Short mmCIF file of C-alpha atoms and ligand atoms in Angstrom, two decimals:
data_model
loop_
_atom_site.label_atom_id
_atom_site.label_comp_id
_atom_site.label_asym_id
_atom_site.label_seq_id
_atom_site.Cartn_x
_atom_site.Cartn_y
_atom_site.Cartn_z
CA MET A 1 -9.83 13.83 -18.29
CA PHE A 2 -6.41 14.69 -19.00
CA ALA A 3 -4.72 17.58 -16.66
CA PRO A 4 -2.42 19.77 -17.34
CA ARG A 5 1.10 18.40 -15.99
CA PRO A 6 3.46 20.72 -13.55
CA GLU A 7 6.17 22.44 -14.64
CA ARG A 8 8.92 20.30 -14.65
CA SER A 9 11.29 22.47 -12.47
CA ALA A 10 8.68 22.31 -9.45
CA THR A 11 9.57 19.97 -7.08
CA VAL A 12 7.85 18.80 -3.25
CA GLU A 13 10.62 18.30 -0.56
CA VAL A 14 9.44 14.88 1.29
CA PHE A 15 10.52 13.26 3.40
CA VAL A 16 12.25 9.59 3.07
CA ASP A 17 12.82 7.14 6.07
CA GLY A 18 13.37 10.78 7.76
CA ALA A 19 15.75 12.23 5.49
CA ALA A 20 14.39 15.37 3.30
CA VAL A 21 14.49 14.88 -0.74
CA ARG A 22 13.53 16.99 -3.44
CA VAL A 23 11.49 15.09 -6.27
CA PRO A 24 9.47 16.68 -8.57
CA ALA A 25 5.88 17.54 -8.67
CA GLY A 26 3.54 14.94 -9.17
CA ALA A 27 5.88 11.83 -9.02
CA SER A 28 4.33 9.52 -7.09
CA ALA A 29 5.60 8.21 -3.07
CA ALA A 30 7.66 5.27 -4.55
CA ALA A 31 9.56 7.32 -7.45
CA ALA A 32 10.87 9.42 -4.06
CA VAL A 33 12.21 6.58 -2.19
CA LEU A 34 13.90 5.69 -5.49
CA LEU A 35 15.57 8.75 -5.73
CA ALA A 36 16.21 9.65 -2.47
CA GLY A 37 19.03 6.52 -2.75
CA ALA A 38 16.54 3.81 0.05
CA PRO A 39 18.10 0.70 0.43
CA LEU A 40 14.47 -0.71 0.77
CA ILE A 41 11.10 0.26 0.78
CA ARG A 42 9.17 -2.97 3.34
CA GLU A 43 10.27 -6.45 4.48
CA THR A 44 8.55 -9.25 3.77
CA PRO A 45 6.27 -10.61 6.56
CA ILE A 46 7.81 -13.79 6.69
CA SER A 47 11.31 -13.73 6.22
CA GLY A 48 12.24 -9.57 6.83
CA ALA A 49 13.54 -9.44 2.80
CA PRO A 50 14.21 -6.30 1.74
CA ARG A 51 12.09 -4.84 -1.05
CA LEU A 52 12.09 -1.69 -3.79
CA PRO A 53 9.12 -0.49 -5.62
CA TYR A 54 9.14 -3.33 -8.63
CA CYS A 55 6.25 -2.42 -11.35
CA MET A 56 5.55 1.38 -10.69
CA ILE A 57 2.60 0.79 -11.85
CA GLY A 58 0.02 -0.69 -9.17
CA VAL A 59 0.76 -4.68 -9.90
CA CYS A 60 3.41 -5.81 -8.10
CA PHE A 61 2.81 -4.12 -4.66
CA ASP A 62 6.80 -4.36 -3.93
CA CYS A 63 6.41 -0.66 -2.83
CA LEU A 64 4.33 -1.90 0.07
CA ALA A 65 4.88 1.26 2.90
CA GLU A 66 3.84 4.15 5.52
CA ILE A 67 2.62 7.15 4.69
CA ASP A 68 1.76 9.59 6.26
CA GLY A 69 1.53 7.57 9.43
CA ILE A 70 -0.72 5.12 7.54
CA ALA A 71 0.79 1.16 5.97
CA ASN A 72 -0.05 -0.56 3.48
CA ARG A 73 -0.31 1.64 1.27
CA GLN A 74 1.04 1.43 -2.89
CA ALA A 75 3.39 3.81 -2.97
CA CYS A 76 4.03 3.77 -6.63
CA MET A 77 -0.07 4.76 -6.56
CA VAL A 78 -0.06 7.76 -4.43
CA PRO A 79 1.62 11.45 -5.92
CA VAL A 80 3.65 13.26 -3.38
CA THR A 81 3.13 16.13 -1.59
CA ALA A 82 4.60 18.36 0.61
CA GLY A 83 5.93 17.60 3.70
CA MET A 84 4.66 13.60 3.24
CA ARG A 85 6.83 11.17 4.84
CA VAL A 86 7.18 7.61 3.46
CA ALA A 87 9.21 5.26 5.96
CA PRO A 88 9.23 1.24 5.31
CA GLN A 89 6.94 -1.26 6.27
CA ARG A 90 8.21 -3.57 8.39
CA GLY A 91 6.48 -6.61 8.32
CA ALA A 92 2.83 -7.18 7.69
CA ARG A 93 0.91 -4.05 8.49
CA VAL A 94 -0.49 -3.70 12.19
CA ALA A 95 -4.72 -3.12 11.36
CA PHE A 96 -5.29 -1.51 14.83
CA PRO A 97 -2.05 0.35 16.27
CA ALA A 98 -3.19 -0.02 20.18
S1 FES B 1 5.62 -1.05 -7.55
FE1 FES B 1 4.28 -2.06 -8.02
S2 FES B 1 2.68 -1.90 -7.09
FE2 FES B 1 4.19 -0.29 -6.57
#
């Protein structure tokens, strides 16, 4: 039921909107976005207003992002992996890109 926490000194490199950032192993992709100081993680589909992660517990959906090429993922629920690419989601997700 419980898993041991990774060493606090362990970090992984991820890319937030193309910029490399080192984050603690076990952190979420949303935490990586905040640590990177990114100005937004998504834009709303209607007005294009910028959003950043808010609740960090999977409730508000303000952290929807494109992670490793897959859009509409809740970044606060996705643990980072080495080399992960997190990109802002702009507007509505494209269900089936051409
Ligand atoms: S930050 Fe609220 S659902 Fe991810």
